[in-house]
Amino acid sequence: MLMSVFNLLADTASDIKALQDQVKLDSQILAETFYFWTVVVMWLIHAGFMAYEAGAARRKNVMSTAMKNILTIAVVTPTFYYFGWYIYGCMEEGWPKSGHASPDAFPGFCGLTAPWSAASGPNLQDHISGVFFLAFLLFSWTTGSIMSGALIERIRLSAYLILTVLLGSFVWILDAAWGWSAGGWLTTRFGFHDAIASGVVHGVAGFFTLGVLINLGPRIGKYDIKGRARTFRGHNQHLTLLGLMLIFTGFYGFYAACLVIQSTIFPGWLNIYLSPTTLGAIAMVITIGFAGGFTGGWFASKGDPFWTLSGGLAGVIAVSAGADVYHPSLAYLLSISGAIVAVWAGKFIEERLRLDDAVGAVAVHGVTGFYGVLLVGIFAGGYPTGINNVETSLGGQLIGIMTFIPLAFLPGYFASLALKKLNLLRVPPVVELEGLDMAEFEQDFFPEFASVRERIVSPDGEIEDAVPILIDAYDRSSYGKAPAGVGAES
Amino acid sequence: MFDAFPYDAWGPDVADFWAFGGANSTGTYIMTALGIILFFAAMIGWVRQETERMKEHEARLLKQGMLTRMHEPIPTNE
C-alpha cells in the first residue's frame, strides 16, 4: 500500500517536471514568436522611411534618396552584429568604466553578445537571443534612417553609409547601454527613465544629424541672398504621407519590441529597465500620442499636411519616454505639446539657424526626443525605475540629456568634418544641380512621364521657376568660382 | 493527431553542430574576421566607386555645359 503511494507520488512528480519543462519551452517559443513578429512589423518603418524621403525628394533625386534607406540595412546589419551588440552587452558601466558597479541584470549577457558566442548561432537551447538581437538591430536601422532624410539631395551615398554605421552601430547603442538597459550606469545611479527611447533613439539620432548638417550645408538655392528660406517641392507629397503612415504602423512593432516578456522568468510584461508594465498601457499611449500629435501639428503649422503628419510622429516621440507610466489623458496633452514644439523647432532651425534639414528630422526626432525625456522628470518624478528601484527625477533626466547630447552631436560633427576635409561628404555642385540620379544611376526613374521645369517656393510663398534661381545661387556661392566651363555651350 | 515525437531524442551531435565549428572556436573566429574584412573592403569600394563616378560625371557635365542643359527637359530612357 505504502509502496503504491510512493510510486504514485514519484509518477506525479515526474509528470509535474515534464509539464514544467513543456510550459517553459512553450513560454520561450511564445517570446521568440513575439519578438520575431515585432521585427516583421518594424520593417514597415524602413519601407516608410524610404517612401517618406523619396516623396520629399525632387524627381531628379528619387532613387538616390531611396537607395540610402536600402543600403542602411546593408551596412548597419553587419556592423551591429560584429560590434554594436557587444557594445550594448558589455559597456553598461561606461567606457572608461564609471566605477559605479551596475547590478548584473542578466548574468553573463556580455559574453553572449560576441559574434562568435553560443547565443549568436543556431543554438537549440536558446530561443531568445537571436530574436532579441534582431529587435535591437531594427532599432539600429531606425536610428540610422532618422538621419537619412535630413541630408537628401546633396550628400554622397558613401558618406551617408559611413555616417549611418557610426550612428547606427556605435553611437546610439553606446547610449542605450548607458541609459536604456537594466544595468546601465544612468539607470542604476540616476534612475534615468526613457522607456520607449525618446532620447536614446530619436534624440540621439537628431543631434547626430545636427552635427552633420552643419558641415554638409544647405542645398543649392535653399536660401536667398537675405538668408530667407525657400521651399523645394518634393516630387510626390502623397508618397511622403504614405511613408509616414507606414512608419506609424511600424512603431507599434517598435513599441512592443521595447518590452521584455518571458512568463516562466518574469511575472509579466516588463519595460527595458525590467520594471513592470503592460503591452496595453504602451499601446494606449502610442495611439493617443498620434491623435494628440496630429492635432498639435495641424494647429501649429496652420494645416500644413507635412507638418500635421510629422506632428503625429513628434507627438508619439514626446510621450515615448514615459509611455509605460503615463495615463492616456496626460499623454494626449503632452503629445499635443510635443508636436507644437517640433513645428516651432523646425521653423527655428530652418529660418534662424539656416540649416537645411529636408524633412525636419532634427526638430521632430532630436528636439522632441529630449523634450520627451525631460517630461518624464516633470510628470513621472519619483517613479521607481529598474531592478533596484532608483527614483526617476528631473535631475536624473537632465543628467541623461546632458550626457547624450554631446555623445550624439560630437561624433556626427567631427566625422562629417573629416569627410568634408577629404572632399568625400558632398556631391559636386553641378551634379547636385542636375540631380543625383543621373550621376549615380545614369537614368531618370520616371521614363514614361513628361518632365516639367523644376519649381520652387520663394520665401514669400510664390511658386517660381527654379532654374534661374538655382543657377543664380550656384553663381553666387563659392561653388560658382570653381569650374570655368560651367554654362558653356558644348 | 500528432501527440508524440516519433524519433529518438536529438543527440548532442545534432544540437552542437555548427558549420565551421562551434561557439568560441577557431572556425567561428576566422569567419568573423573574414566578415569584418569583407565589410571594410565593401565600404572602401563604395567610396572609391562613387568618387570615380562623380568625377567622371562632373567632367562630362562641365564639358557639355550643364547650366545650359538645365533649361532643357530632363532626359528620359527612351
XYZ file of C-alpha atoms in Angstrom:
568
model
C 0.000 0.000 0.000
C 2.731 2.394 1.060
C 4.816 1.480 -1.968
C 1.982 2.217 -4.314
C 1.558 5.659 -2.705
C 5.282 6.328 -3.174
C 5.079 5.159 -6.767
C 2.088 7.422 -7.351
C 3.931 10.382 -5.839
C 7.005 9.625 -7.939
C 4.904 9.420 -11.066
C 3.140 12.678 -10.186
C 6.438 14.447 -9.550
C 7.713 13.179 -12.855
C 4.571 14.416 -14.605
C 4.861 17.820 -12.954
C 8.503 18.113 -14.009
C 7.602 17.202 -17.589
C 4.771 19.710 -17.503
C 7.066 22.421 -16.149
C 9.586 21.730 -18.900
C 6.853 21.911 -21.507
C 5.453 25.164 -20.135
C 8.947 26.652 -20.075
C 9.566 25.624 -23.664
C 6.184 26.972 -24.756
C 6.883 30.230 -22.959
C 10.247 30.570 -24.677
C 8.769 29.827 -28.078
C 5.960 32.306 -27.443
C 8.505 35.007 -26.606
C 10.565 34.003 -29.644
C 7.489 34.291 -31.864
C 6.528 37.615 -30.318
C 9.901 39.239 -30.997
C 10.016 37.726 -34.457
C 6.772 39.463 -35.389
C 7.871 42.753 -33.906
C 10.809 42.574 -36.295
C 8.486 41.919 -39.220
C 6.284 44.865 -38.271
C 9.306 47.106 -37.756
C 10.362 46.548 -41.375
C 7.453 48.830 -42.173
C 9.366 51.662 -40.526
C 12.010 51.301 -43.211
C 9.558 50.925 -46.045
C 8.019 54.074 -44.624
C 11.291 55.978 -44.344
C 12.059 55.127 -47.936
C 8.676 56.325 -49.220
C 8.698 59.367 -46.958
C 12.096 60.586 -48.076
C 11.751 59.636 -51.731
C 8.482 61.555 -51.868
C 10.144 64.580 -50.295
C 12.945 64.483 -52.874
C 12.703 66.231 -56.184
C 12.179 63.988 -59.184
C 15.851 64.135 -60.085
C 16.903 62.660 -56.722
C 14.298 59.981 -56.061
C 16.336 56.817 -56.463
C 19.479 58.138 -54.812
C 17.300 59.023 -51.839
C 15.632 55.624 -51.711
C 18.921 53.808 -52.115
C 20.253 55.366 -48.927
C 17.480 53.733 -46.963
C 18.032 50.364 -48.583
C 21.780 50.364 -48.097
C 21.357 51.389 -44.476
C 20.300 47.793 -43.972
C 23.340 46.548 -45.888
C 25.871 48.344 -43.700
C 24.273 48.625 -40.262
C 23.388 44.931 -40.086
C 26.934 43.515 -40.241
C 28.461 46.259 -38.114
C 25.802 45.923 -35.461
C 26.371 42.174 -35.464
C 30.153 42.471 -35.252
C 30.418 45.452 -32.891
C 27.142 47.045 -31.832
C 25.586 44.179 -29.922
C 28.805 43.676 -27.987
C 28.828 47.363 -27.053
C 25.310 47.021 -25.698
C 26.088 43.892 -23.746
C 29.437 44.900 -22.304
C 29.571 48.669 -21.850
C 26.791 49.335 -19.397
C 29.215 50.846 -16.954
C 30.592 53.250 -19.497
C 33.997 53.353 -21.072
C 36.247 54.096 -19.357
C 34.313 52.393 -16.594
C 32.420 54.766 -14.371
C 33.455 52.936 -11.226
C 29.866 52.537 -10.151
C 29.125 48.855 -10.270
C 25.908 48.123 -12.082
C 23.757 45.258 -10.933
C 24.154 42.330 -13.230
C 20.584 42.217 -14.500
C 21.329 39.482 -16.991
C 24.268 37.465 -15.668
C 26.648 36.548 -18.444
C 24.886 38.742 -21.006
C 28.135 40.376 -22.097
C 29.630 37.041 -23.099
C 26.573 36.216 -25.178
C 26.844 39.330 -27.338
C 30.113 38.500 -29.087
C 29.570 37.440 -32.701
C 31.203 34.064 -32.059
C 29.203 33.296 -28.908
C 26.800 30.394 -28.463
C 23.888 32.845 -28.388
C 24.658 34.124 -31.870
C 24.475 30.771 -33.627
C 21.950 28.028 -34.311
C 21.696 27.117 -30.658
C 18.820 24.725 -29.919
C 18.921 25.675 -26.244
C 18.426 29.391 -26.860
C 15.200 30.666 -28.357
C 15.539 34.269 -27.240
C 18.975 35.711 -28.036
C 18.590 35.689 -31.813
C 15.248 37.454 -31.956
C 16.247 39.852 -29.190
C 19.315 40.780 -31.216
C 17.134 41.295 -34.274
C 14.775 43.620 -32.421
C 17.755 45.756 -31.437
C 19.097 45.581 -34.954
C 15.835 47.040 -36.234
C 16.159 49.831 -33.674
C 19.600 50.475 -35.130
C 18.279 50.696 -38.674
C 15.676 53.132 -37.439
C 18.274 55.284 -35.742
C 20.432 55.343 -38.868
C 17.463 56.115 -41.097
C 16.321 59.056 -38.982
C 19.403 60.920 -40.179
C 18.906 59.912 -43.792
C 16.042 62.223 -44.716
C 17.692 65.373 -43.414
C 20.658 65.034 -45.757
C 18.970 64.211 -49.037
C 19.721 65.689 -52.433
C 23.361 66.645 -51.794
C 25.177 64.084 -49.627
C 27.241 61.363 -51.213
C 25.781 57.916 -50.784
C 29.085 56.540 -49.477
C 29.446 59.391 -46.963
C 25.971 58.684 -45.684
C 26.807 54.988 -45.315
C 29.882 55.762 -43.224
C 27.913 58.136 -41.023
C 24.982 55.770 -40.586
C 27.332 52.980 -39.486
C 28.809 55.318 -36.894
C 25.368 56.346 -35.662
C 23.508 53.038 -36.015
C 26.164 50.617 -34.821
C 28.244 52.630 -32.348
C 26.822 55.897 -31.029
C 23.224 55.024 -30.297
C 23.942 51.585 -28.931
C 26.527 53.008 -26.538
C 23.968 55.446 -25.173
C 21.486 52.555 -24.984
C 23.967 50.571 -22.907
C 24.290 53.519 -20.534
C 20.665 54.612 -20.238
C 18.428 52.050 -21.898
C 19.333 48.841 -20.128
C 18.642 47.411 -16.715
C 22.312 47.655 -15.758
C 23.275 50.950 -17.406
C 25.006 53.444 -15.143
C 22.487 56.175 -15.855
C 19.692 53.833 -14.829
C 21.224 52.326 -11.739
C 22.719 55.548 -10.437
C 20.281 58.273 -11.507
C 17.044 56.431 -12.243
C 17.171 57.626 -15.840
C 13.899 56.657 -17.449
C 13.372 56.607 -21.210
C 11.135 53.583 -21.601
C 10.436 53.614 -25.339
C 13.537 55.519 -26.427
C 12.531 59.160 -26.871
C 16.078 60.238 -26.186
C 18.234 57.190 -26.776
C 16.970 56.608 -30.314
C 15.231 59.769 -31.531
C 17.066 62.439 -29.573
C 20.479 60.983 -30.246
C 19.792 60.466 -33.955
C 18.515 64.042 -34.213
C 21.547 65.648 -32.600
C 23.982 63.461 -34.527
C 22.201 64.722 -37.646
C 22.546 68.309 -36.454
C 26.313 67.878 -36.318
C 26.341 66.517 -39.862
C 24.098 69.271 -41.237
C 26.475 71.977 -40.031
C 29.255 70.577 -42.196
C 27.086 69.463 -45.092
C 25.495 72.849 -45.752
C 22.185 73.621 -47.445
C 21.079 72.525 -50.863
C 21.935 74.979 -53.622
C 19.174 77.591 -53.770
C 17.711 76.843 -50.356
C 18.368 80.360 -49.066
C 18.145 83.685 -50.880
C 20.770 86.417 -50.554
C 18.985 87.765 -47.487
C 19.155 84.338 -45.870
C 15.449 83.677 -46.177
C 14.457 80.063 -46.740
C 12.924 78.822 -49.940
C 10.987 75.565 -50.067
C 11.806 72.797 -52.512
C 8.774 70.943 -53.719
C 9.027 67.219 -53.174
C 8.043 65.247 -56.234
C 5.222 63.347 -54.503
C 3.854 64.521 -51.196
C 1.263 61.775 -51.162
C 4.101 59.254 -51.151
C 5.660 61.149 -48.261
C 2.464 60.986 -46.240
C 2.027 57.305 -47.059
C 5.569 56.748 -45.840
C 4.762 58.438 -42.565
C 1.698 56.238 -42.154
C 3.873 53.163 -42.704
C 6.313 54.446 -40.113
C 3.429 54.874 -37.678
C 2.319 51.292 -38.278
C 5.842 50.058 -37.731
C 6.000 51.989 -34.496
C 3.608 49.526 -32.915
C 6.208 46.841 -33.516
C 8.900 49.150 -32.190
C 6.956 49.845 -29.006
C 6.172 46.184 -28.447
C 9.784 45.171 -29.028
C 10.915 47.601 -26.326
C 9.212 45.387 -23.742
C 10.526 42.212 -22.173
C 8.419 39.080 -21.798
C 9.129 35.519 -20.739
C 6.454 34.187 -18.461
C 8.460 31.484 -16.699
C 11.113 34.006 -15.629
C 9.270 37.302 -15.192
C 5.858 37.902 -13.636
C 4.539 39.707 -16.726
C 5.477 42.416 -19.227
C 8.483 44.492 -18.264
C 9.970 47.621 -19.742
C 13.606 47.749 -20.827
C 14.650 48.502 -17.241
C 12.806 45.365 -16.060
C 10.104 47.400 -14.316
C 6.558 46.082 -14.714
C 4.211 47.455 -17.352
C 1.672 46.126 -19.843
C 1.513 45.973 -23.603
C -1.929 47.547 -23.384
C -0.618 50.564 -21.496
C 2.009 51.457 -24.044
C -0.318 50.735 -26.976
C -2.841 53.166 -25.481
C -0.203 55.858 -25.131
C 1.155 55.447 -28.650
C -2.325 55.612 -30.164
C -3.444 58.660 -28.262
C 0.008 60.151 -28.852
C -0.625 60.043 -32.589
C -4.019 61.681 -32.101
C -2.565 64.465 -29.995
C 0.390 64.874 -32.304
C -1.746 65.248 -35.419
C -3.865 67.828 -33.616
C -0.916 69.828 -32.350
C 0.858 69.582 -35.684
C -2.203 70.771 -37.580
C -2.755 73.874 -35.489
C 0.906 74.785 -35.014
C 1.533 74.576 -38.752
C -1.824 76.084 -39.740
C -2.932 72.945 -41.503
C 0.238 72.048 -43.393
C -0.103 68.357 -44.403
C 3.585 67.526 -43.960
C 3.811 69.047 -40.513
C 0.480 67.607 -39.452
C 1.761 64.100 -40.026
C 5.215 64.920 -38.729
C 3.393 66.291 -35.700
C 1.942 62.827 -35.173
C 5.450 61.416 -35.105
C 6.626 64.165 -32.773
C 3.642 63.602 -30.501
C 4.475 59.951 -30.068
C 8.158 60.655 -29.561
C 7.308 63.196 -26.862
C 5.398 60.599 -24.820
C 7.564 57.568 -25.574
C 9.951 58.066 -22.664
C 7.074 57.761 -20.200
C 4.760 55.547 -22.203
C 4.825 52.874 -19.529
C 3.629 55.207 -16.772
C 1.538 57.946 -18.401
C -2.207 57.987 -18.201
C -3.677 58.387 -21.686
C -5.198 61.748 -20.752
C -1.773 63.056 -19.806
C -0.258 61.504 -22.935
C -2.814 63.329 -25.067
C -1.863 66.702 -23.623
C 1.856 66.055 -23.754
C 1.748 64.757 -27.316
C -0.057 67.916 -28.450
C 2.685 69.969 -26.834
C 5.361 67.773 -28.412
C 4.001 68.390 -31.898
C 3.885 72.134 -31.272
C 7.478 72.061 -30.042
C 8.510 70.176 -33.189
C 6.867 72.640 -35.563
C 8.370 75.634 -33.780
C 11.794 73.996 -33.580
C 11.612 73.117 -37.266
C 10.975 76.722 -38.197
C 13.724 77.934 -35.878
C 16.269 75.525 -37.339
C 15.345 76.405 -40.908
C 14.879 80.161 -40.579
C 17.169 81.228 -37.743
C 19.945 78.636 -37.745
C 19.698 78.354 -41.539
C 20.277 74.636 -41.503
C 18.683 72.795 -44.382
C 17.034 69.802 -42.748
C 15.000 68.470 -45.650
C 12.464 66.574 -43.540
C 12.648 68.288 -40.155
C 14.456 65.344 -38.550
C 16.384 67.418 -36.020
C 13.198 69.080 -34.799
C 10.919 66.046 -34.844
C 13.387 63.494 -33.508
C 16.172 65.447 -31.828
C 14.389 68.289 -30.067
C 11.168 66.427 -29.333
C 13.076 63.328 -28.275
C 14.909 65.111 -25.482
C 11.784 67.127 -24.705
C 10.126 63.764 -24.038
C 12.944 62.729 -21.702
C 12.533 66.000 -19.822
C 8.774 65.483 -19.496
C 9.335 62.242 -17.576
C 11.331 64.164 -14.977
C 8.468 66.613 -14.600
C 5.451 64.320 -14.747
C 6.769 60.961 -13.559
C 9.334 62.012 -10.969
C 9.523 59.546 -8.105
C 8.729 56.508 -10.219
C 10.979 53.659 -9.053
C 12.920 52.692 -12.149
C 14.714 49.419 -12.682
C 15.500 46.376 -10.616
C 16.809 48.360 -7.679
C 14.028 50.947 -7.745
C 16.036 54.137 -8.165
C 13.616 57.045 -8.256
C 13.280 58.897 -11.511
C 13.889 62.618 -11.086
C 14.187 65.806 -13.062
C 17.869 65.949 -12.151
C 18.471 62.406 -13.352
C 16.723 63.112 -16.625
C 18.794 66.265 -17.113
C 21.996 64.329 -16.475
C 20.909 61.878 -19.146
C 20.188 64.682 -21.593
C 23.498 66.387 -20.871
C 25.278 63.076 -21.419
C 23.531 62.157 -24.644
C 23.577 65.473 -26.500
C 27.384 65.684 -26.740
C 27.617 61.915 -27.182
C 25.437 62.315 -30.270
C 26.466 65.703 -31.626
C 30.235 65.448 -31.432
C 30.706 62.207 -33.414
C 28.319 63.467 -36.087
C 30.091 66.803 -36.308
C 33.665 65.535 -36.361
C 33.040 62.550 -38.634
C 31.300 64.737 -41.198
C 34.022 67.366 -40.827
C 36.642 64.728 -41.631
C 34.686 63.610 -44.687
C 34.333 67.216 -45.764
C 38.083 67.803 -45.476
C 38.644 64.732 -47.633
C 36.094 66.052 -50.155
C 34.001 62.934 -49.642
C 30.937 64.450 -47.977
C 29.036 66.225 -50.708
C 28.423 65.639 -54.393
C 29.957 68.119 -56.858
C 27.743 71.185 -57.315
C 26.995 70.588 -60.974
C 25.908 67.061 -60.125
C 23.640 68.449 -57.436
C 22.083 70.853 -59.912
C 21.408 68.158 -62.455
C 20.226 65.660 -59.856
C 21.932 62.737 -58.197
C 20.032 60.033 -60.052
C 21.750 60.764 -63.358
C 25.180 60.683 -61.739
C 24.594 57.608 -59.590
C 22.428 55.543 -61.938
C 22.536 57.314 -65.303
C 18.808 57.294 -65.716
C 15.601 59.082 -64.935
C 13.277 56.877 -62.919
C 10.076 58.174 -64.455
C 10.840 57.382 -68.092
C 7.243 57.406 -69.284
C 6.299 60.690 -67.677
C 6.980 64.002 -69.361
C 9.319 66.160 -67.353
C 8.417 69.682 -66.395
C 10.653 72.508 -65.296
C 11.539 72.455 -61.665
C 9.539 74.772 -59.397
C 10.498 76.304 -56.088
C 8.549 78.181 -53.426
C 10.008 81.603 -52.652
C 10.279 82.927 -49.086
C 7.157 84.977 -49.865
C 5.232 81.851 -50.778
C 5.260 82.415 -54.541
C 5.786 79.375 -56.747
C 8.524 80.206 -59.225
C 10.635 78.659 -61.958
C 13.529 77.090 -60.075
C 16.142 77.021 -62.831
C 17.226 80.685 -62.857
C 17.131 80.711 -59.066
C 19.340 77.642 -58.790
C 21.794 78.938 -61.377
C 21.953 82.298 -59.631
C 22.503 80.577 -56.285
C 25.234 78.471 -57.851
C 26.963 81.531 -59.279
C 26.771 83.418 -56.005
C 28.060 80.551 -53.915
C 31.680 79.593 -53.616
C 30.856 76.686 -55.880
C 30.459 79.014 -58.835
C 34.081 80.091 -58.702
C 35.494 76.677 -59.346
C 34.845 75.335 -62.815
C 35.213 77.957 -65.520
C 33.357 75.938 -68.097
C 30.024 75.803 -66.342
C 27.271 77.040 -68.557
C 29.350 76.976 -71.724
C 27.886 75.569 -74.862
C 29.073 72.099 -75.699
C -3.237 13.727 -34.177
C 0.470 14.065 -33.717
C 0.955 13.962 -29.980
C 4.362 12.348 -29.769
C 7.739 12.924 -31.340
C 8.300 9.769 -33.386
C 12.084 9.740 -33.228
C 14.729 9.347 -30.600
C 15.660 12.483 -28.736
C 18.095 14.680 -30.644
C 21.592 13.667 -29.801
C 24.234 16.133 -28.738
C 25.922 15.766 -32.105
C 22.837 17.320 -33.702
C 22.371 20.031 -31.098
C 26.019 21.014 -31.087
C 26.610 21.038 -34.820
C 27.679 24.386 -36.273
C 29.110 24.852 -39.698
C 32.834 25.630 -39.376
C 32.965 24.791 -35.691
C 31.072 25.662 -32.553
C 30.830 28.730 -30.402
C 34.155 30.289 -29.407
C 36.035 28.034 -31.813
C 38.799 28.870 -34.249
C 36.463 28.351 -37.186
C 33.983 30.895 -35.843
C 36.739 33.406 -35.092
C 38.021 33.070 -38.656
C 34.538 33.509 -40.119
C 34.035 36.619 -38.013
C 37.375 38.101 -39.042
C 36.667 37.408 -42.710
C 33.271 39.054 -42.437
C 34.733 42.175 -40.859
C 37.437 42.381 -43.523
C 34.869 41.949 -46.268
C 32.692 44.664 -44.789
C 35.525 47.201 -44.688
C 36.521 46.239 -48.212
C 32.951 46.914 -49.332
C 32.962 50.310 -47.629
C 36.207 51.260 -49.346
C 34.716 50.011 -52.595
C 31.629 52.178 -52.163
C 33.715 55.277 -51.534
C 36.091 54.693 -54.432
C 33.367 53.729 -56.871
C 31.310 56.783 -56.059
C 34.305 59.108 -56.189
C 35.205 57.909 -59.655
C 31.606 58.103 -60.808
C 31.191 61.634 -59.510
C 34.430 62.832 -61.077
C 33.516 61.399 -64.451
C 30.007 62.745 -64.358
C 31.099 66.174 -63.205
C 33.653 66.381 -66.004
C 31.061 65.316 -68.537
C 28.576 67.909 -67.309
C 31.127 70.694 -67.386
C 32.172 69.741 -70.884
C 28.583 69.680 -72.088
C 27.620 72.934 -70.404
C 25.493 71.853 -67.501
C 23.717 75.146 -66.917
C 22.556 75.262 -70.494
C 21.207 71.762 -70.182
C 19.219 72.693 -67.099
C 16.888 74.690 -69.317
C 16.085 71.572 -71.258
C 13.669 68.826 -70.168
C 15.150 66.038 -68.055
C 16.379 63.255 -70.356
C 14.478 60.005 -70.266
C 15.425 56.428 -71.005
C 13.668 56.500 -74.326
